[in-house]
PDB file of C-alpha atoms in Angstrom:
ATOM      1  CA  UNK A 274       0.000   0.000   0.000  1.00 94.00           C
ATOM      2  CA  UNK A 275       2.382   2.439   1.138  1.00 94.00           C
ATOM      3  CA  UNK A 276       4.234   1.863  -2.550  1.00 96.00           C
ATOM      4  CA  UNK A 277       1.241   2.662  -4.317  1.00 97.00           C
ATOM      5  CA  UNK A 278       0.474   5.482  -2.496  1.00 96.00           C
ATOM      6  CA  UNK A 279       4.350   7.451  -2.717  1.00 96.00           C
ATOM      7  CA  UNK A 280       3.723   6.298  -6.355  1.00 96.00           C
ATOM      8  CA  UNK A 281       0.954   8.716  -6.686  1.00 96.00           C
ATOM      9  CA  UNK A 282      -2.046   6.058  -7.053  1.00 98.00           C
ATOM     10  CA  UNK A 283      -5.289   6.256  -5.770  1.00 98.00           C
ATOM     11  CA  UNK A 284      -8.670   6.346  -6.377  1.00 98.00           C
ATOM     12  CA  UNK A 285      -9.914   5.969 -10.057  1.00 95.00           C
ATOM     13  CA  UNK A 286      -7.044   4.482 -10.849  1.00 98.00           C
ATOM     14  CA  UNK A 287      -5.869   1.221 -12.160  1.00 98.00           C
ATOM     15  CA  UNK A 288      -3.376  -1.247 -11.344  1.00 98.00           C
ATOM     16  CA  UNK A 289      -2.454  -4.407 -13.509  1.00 98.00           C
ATOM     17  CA  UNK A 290      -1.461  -7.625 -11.383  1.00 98.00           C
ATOM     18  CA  UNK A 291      -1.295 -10.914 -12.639  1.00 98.00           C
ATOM     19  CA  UNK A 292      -3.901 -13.608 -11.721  1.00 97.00           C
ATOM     20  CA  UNK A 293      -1.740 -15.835 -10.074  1.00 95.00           C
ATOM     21  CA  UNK A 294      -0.588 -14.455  -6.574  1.00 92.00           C
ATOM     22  CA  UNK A 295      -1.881 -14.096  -2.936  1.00 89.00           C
ATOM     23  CA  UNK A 296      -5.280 -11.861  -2.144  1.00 93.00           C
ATOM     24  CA  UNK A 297      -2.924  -9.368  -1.320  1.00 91.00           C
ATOM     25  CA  UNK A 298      -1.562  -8.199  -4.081  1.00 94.00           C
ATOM     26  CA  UNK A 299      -4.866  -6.648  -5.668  1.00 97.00           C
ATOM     27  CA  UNK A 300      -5.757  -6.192  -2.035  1.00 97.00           C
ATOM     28  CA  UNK A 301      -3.477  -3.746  -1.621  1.00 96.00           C
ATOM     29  CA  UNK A 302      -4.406  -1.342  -4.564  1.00 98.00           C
ATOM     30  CA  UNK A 303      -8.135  -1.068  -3.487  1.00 98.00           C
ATOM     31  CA  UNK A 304      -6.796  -0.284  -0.311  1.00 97.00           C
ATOM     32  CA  UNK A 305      -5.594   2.958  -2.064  1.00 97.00           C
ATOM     33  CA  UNK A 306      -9.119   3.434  -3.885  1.00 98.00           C
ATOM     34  CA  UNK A 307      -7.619   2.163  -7.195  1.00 98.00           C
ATOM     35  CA  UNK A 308      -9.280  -0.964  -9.388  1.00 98.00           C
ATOM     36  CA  UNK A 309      -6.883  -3.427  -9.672  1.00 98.00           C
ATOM     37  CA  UNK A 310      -6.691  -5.027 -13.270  1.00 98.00           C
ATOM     38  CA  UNK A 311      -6.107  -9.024 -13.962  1.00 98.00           C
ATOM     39  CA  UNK A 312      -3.577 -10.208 -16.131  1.00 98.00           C
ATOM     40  CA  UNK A 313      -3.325 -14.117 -17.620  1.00 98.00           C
ATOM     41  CA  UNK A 314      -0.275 -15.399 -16.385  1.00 97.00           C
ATOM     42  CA  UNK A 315       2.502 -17.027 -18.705  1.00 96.00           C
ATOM     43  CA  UNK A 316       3.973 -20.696 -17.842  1.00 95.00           C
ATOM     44  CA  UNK A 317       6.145 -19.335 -15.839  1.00 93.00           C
ATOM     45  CA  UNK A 318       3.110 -18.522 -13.384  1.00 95.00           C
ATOM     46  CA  UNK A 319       4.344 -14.834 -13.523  1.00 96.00           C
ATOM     47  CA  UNK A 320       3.166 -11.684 -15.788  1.00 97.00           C
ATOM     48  CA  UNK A 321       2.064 -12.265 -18.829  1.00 98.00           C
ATOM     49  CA  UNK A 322       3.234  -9.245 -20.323  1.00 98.00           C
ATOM     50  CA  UNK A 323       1.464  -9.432 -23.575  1.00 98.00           C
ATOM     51  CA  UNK A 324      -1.760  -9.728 -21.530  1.00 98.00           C
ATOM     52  CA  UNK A 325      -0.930  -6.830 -19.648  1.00 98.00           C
ATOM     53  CA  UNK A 326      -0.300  -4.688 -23.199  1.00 98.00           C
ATOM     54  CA  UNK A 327      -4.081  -5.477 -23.967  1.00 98.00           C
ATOM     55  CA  UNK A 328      -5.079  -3.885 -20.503  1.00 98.00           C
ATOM     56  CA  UNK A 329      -3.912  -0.767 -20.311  1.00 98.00           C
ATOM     57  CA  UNK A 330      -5.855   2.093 -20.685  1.00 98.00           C
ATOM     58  CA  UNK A 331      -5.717   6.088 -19.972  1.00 98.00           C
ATOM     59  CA  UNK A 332      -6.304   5.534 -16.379  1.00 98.00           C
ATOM     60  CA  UNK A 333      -3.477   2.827 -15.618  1.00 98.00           C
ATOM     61  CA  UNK A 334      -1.068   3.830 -13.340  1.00 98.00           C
ATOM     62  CA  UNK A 335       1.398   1.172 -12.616  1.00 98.00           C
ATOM     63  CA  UNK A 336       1.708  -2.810 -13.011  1.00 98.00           C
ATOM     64  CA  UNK A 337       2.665  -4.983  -9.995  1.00 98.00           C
ATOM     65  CA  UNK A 338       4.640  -7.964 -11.641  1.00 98.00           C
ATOM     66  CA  UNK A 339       5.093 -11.049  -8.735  1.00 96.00           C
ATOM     67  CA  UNK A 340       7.927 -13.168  -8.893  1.00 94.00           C
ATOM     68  CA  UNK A 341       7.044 -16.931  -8.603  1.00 91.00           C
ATOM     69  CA  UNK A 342       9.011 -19.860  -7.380  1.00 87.00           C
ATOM     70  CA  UNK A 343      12.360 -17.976  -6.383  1.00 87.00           C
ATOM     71  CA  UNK A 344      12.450 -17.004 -10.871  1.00 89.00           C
ATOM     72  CA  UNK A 345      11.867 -13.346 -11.358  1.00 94.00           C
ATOM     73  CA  UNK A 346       9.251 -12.377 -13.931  1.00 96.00           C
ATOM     74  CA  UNK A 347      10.257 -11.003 -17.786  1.00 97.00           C
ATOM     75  CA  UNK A 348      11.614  -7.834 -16.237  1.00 96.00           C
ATOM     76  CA  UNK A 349      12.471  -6.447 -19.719  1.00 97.00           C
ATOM     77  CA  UNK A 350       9.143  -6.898 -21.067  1.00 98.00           C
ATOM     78  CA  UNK A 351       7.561  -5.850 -18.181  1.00 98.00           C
ATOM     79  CA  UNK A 352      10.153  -2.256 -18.417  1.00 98.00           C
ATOM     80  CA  UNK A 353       9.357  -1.995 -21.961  1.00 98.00           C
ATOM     81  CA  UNK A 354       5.630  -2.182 -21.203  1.00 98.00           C
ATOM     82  CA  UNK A 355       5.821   0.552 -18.300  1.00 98.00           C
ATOM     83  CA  UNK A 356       7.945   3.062 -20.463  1.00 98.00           C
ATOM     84  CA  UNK A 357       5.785   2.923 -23.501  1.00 98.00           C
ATOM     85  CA  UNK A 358       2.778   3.733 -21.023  1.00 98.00           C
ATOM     86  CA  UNK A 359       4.118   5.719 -18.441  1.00 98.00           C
ATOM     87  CA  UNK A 360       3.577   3.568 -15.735  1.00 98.00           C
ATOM     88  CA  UNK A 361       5.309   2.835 -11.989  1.00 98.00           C
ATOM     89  CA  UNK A 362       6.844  -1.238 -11.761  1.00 98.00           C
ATOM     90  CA  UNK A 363       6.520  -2.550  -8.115  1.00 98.00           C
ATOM     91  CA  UNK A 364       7.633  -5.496  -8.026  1.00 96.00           C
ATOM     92  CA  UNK A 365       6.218  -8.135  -5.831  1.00 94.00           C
ATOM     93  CA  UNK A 366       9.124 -10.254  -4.275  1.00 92.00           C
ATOM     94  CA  UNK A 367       7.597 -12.137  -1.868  1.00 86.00           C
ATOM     95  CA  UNK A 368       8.851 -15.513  -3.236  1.00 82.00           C
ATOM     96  CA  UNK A 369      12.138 -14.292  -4.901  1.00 82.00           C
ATOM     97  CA  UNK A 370      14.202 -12.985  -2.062  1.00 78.00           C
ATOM     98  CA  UNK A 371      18.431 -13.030  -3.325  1.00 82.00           C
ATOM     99  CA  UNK A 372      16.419 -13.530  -6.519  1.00 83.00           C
ATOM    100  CA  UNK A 373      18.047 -12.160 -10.092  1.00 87.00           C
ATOM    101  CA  UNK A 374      16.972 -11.162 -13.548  1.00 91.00           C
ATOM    102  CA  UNK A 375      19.988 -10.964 -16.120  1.00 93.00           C
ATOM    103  CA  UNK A 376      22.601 -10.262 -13.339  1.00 90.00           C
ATOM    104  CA  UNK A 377      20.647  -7.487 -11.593  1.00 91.00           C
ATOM    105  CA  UNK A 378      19.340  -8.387  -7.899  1.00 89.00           C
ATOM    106  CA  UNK A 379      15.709  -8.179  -7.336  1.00 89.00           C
ATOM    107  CA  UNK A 380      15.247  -4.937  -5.615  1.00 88.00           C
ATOM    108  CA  UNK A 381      17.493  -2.836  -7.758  1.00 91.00           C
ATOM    109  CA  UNK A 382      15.559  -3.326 -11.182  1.00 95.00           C
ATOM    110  CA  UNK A 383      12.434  -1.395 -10.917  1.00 95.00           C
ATOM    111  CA  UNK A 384      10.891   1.510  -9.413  1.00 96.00           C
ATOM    112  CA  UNK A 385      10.011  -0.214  -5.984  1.00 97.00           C
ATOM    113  CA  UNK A 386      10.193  -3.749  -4.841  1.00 94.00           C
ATOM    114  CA  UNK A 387       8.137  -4.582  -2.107  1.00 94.00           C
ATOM    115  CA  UNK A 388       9.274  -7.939   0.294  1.00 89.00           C
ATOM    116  CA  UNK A 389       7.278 -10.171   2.533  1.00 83.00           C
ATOM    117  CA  UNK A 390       8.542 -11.616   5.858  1.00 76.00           C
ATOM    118  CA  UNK A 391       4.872 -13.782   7.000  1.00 70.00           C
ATOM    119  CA  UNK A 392       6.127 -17.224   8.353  1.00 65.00           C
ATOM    120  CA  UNK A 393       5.651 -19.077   4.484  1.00 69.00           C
ATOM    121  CA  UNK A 394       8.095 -16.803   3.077  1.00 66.00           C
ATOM    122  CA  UNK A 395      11.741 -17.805   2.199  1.00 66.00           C
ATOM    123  CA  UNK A 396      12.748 -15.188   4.523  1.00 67.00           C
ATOM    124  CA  UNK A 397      10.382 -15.027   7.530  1.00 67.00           C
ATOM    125  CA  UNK A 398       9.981 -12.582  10.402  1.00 71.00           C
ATOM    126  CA  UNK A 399       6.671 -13.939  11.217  1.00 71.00           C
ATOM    127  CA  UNK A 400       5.111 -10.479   9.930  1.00 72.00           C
ATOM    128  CA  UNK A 401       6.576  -7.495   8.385  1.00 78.00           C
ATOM    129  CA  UNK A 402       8.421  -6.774   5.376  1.00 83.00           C
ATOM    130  CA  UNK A 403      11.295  -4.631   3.451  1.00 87.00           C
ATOM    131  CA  UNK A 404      10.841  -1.454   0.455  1.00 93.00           C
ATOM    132  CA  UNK A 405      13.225  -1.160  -1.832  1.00 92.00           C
ATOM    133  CA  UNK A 406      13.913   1.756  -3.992  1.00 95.00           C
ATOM    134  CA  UNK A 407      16.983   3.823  -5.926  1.00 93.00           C
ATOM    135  CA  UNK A 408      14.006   7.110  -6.088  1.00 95.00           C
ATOM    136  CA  UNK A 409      15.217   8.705  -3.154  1.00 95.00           C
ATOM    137  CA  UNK A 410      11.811  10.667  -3.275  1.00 95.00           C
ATOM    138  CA  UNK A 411      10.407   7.652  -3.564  1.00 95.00           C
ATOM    139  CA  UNK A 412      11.957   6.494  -0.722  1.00 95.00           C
ATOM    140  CA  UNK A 413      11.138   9.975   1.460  1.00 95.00           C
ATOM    141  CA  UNK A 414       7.451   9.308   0.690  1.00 94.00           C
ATOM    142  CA  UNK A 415       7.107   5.664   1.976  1.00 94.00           C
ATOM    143  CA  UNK A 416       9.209   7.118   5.091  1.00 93.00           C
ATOM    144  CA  UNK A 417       6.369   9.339   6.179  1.00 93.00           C
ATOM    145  CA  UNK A 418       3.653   7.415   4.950  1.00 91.00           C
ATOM    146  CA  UNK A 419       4.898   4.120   7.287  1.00 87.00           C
ATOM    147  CA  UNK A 420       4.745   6.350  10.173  1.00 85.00           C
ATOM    148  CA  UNK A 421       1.289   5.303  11.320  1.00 69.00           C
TER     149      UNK A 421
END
């Protein structure tokens, strides 16, 4: 939530997230008054990104590609897709911690990477979770907005 929201999203908007992950992940974008938008997955079980091309319209704001199975999603397609559309990439890396895509560490490719630490993750802290971003601004505006 708090990505989405330093991201600028909110009501009226929409989000595309692929249709295999956890409640959460369109969870979180009505939580910020946006629509989330449902994507077919590739055999990979993550974004299909040609799916997602069909989907956008005026009032998309960002995608939300998840990482599946410790293998990171097409991260170039899914770039490609967000810079022909304007649109914000937070990745979902629940399930891809120390993950990579073409040499570059998940958390470092995209605009924000959101982590989960619940007790079935690879990492676990029995709740909580990590935000990672090189948008310093970015970064300033999920500072404030984590401070209850």
């Amino acid at each position: 939530m708090a990505a989405l929201a330093a991201a600028g999203v909110g009501p009226g908007d929409q989000v595309i997230v692929p249709a295999y992950t956890w409640v959460s992940t369109a969870a979180a974008v009505v939580a910020v008054g946006a629509v989330p938008v449902i994507a077919e997955v590739d055999d990979s079980l993550t974004l299909d990104v040609a799916d997602a091309e069909t989907l956008v319209t005026d009032r998309t704001r960002a995608v939300i590609p998840v990482h599946m199975r410790g293998a990171a999603a097409d991260m170039s397609a899914v770039l490609e897709l967000a810079g022909r559309h304007d649109l914000v990439v937070i990745e979902d890396a629940a399930h891809c911690l120390e993950g990579s895509y073409r040499g570059k560490k998940v958390g470092t490719i995209s605009d924000m990477t959101v982590f989960s630490f619940y007790a079935t993750k690879n990492l676990t802290t029995a709740e909580g979770g990590m935000l990672t971003t090189n948008d310093e601004a970015l970064a300033d505006q999920v500072r404030v907005l984590s401070l209850h």
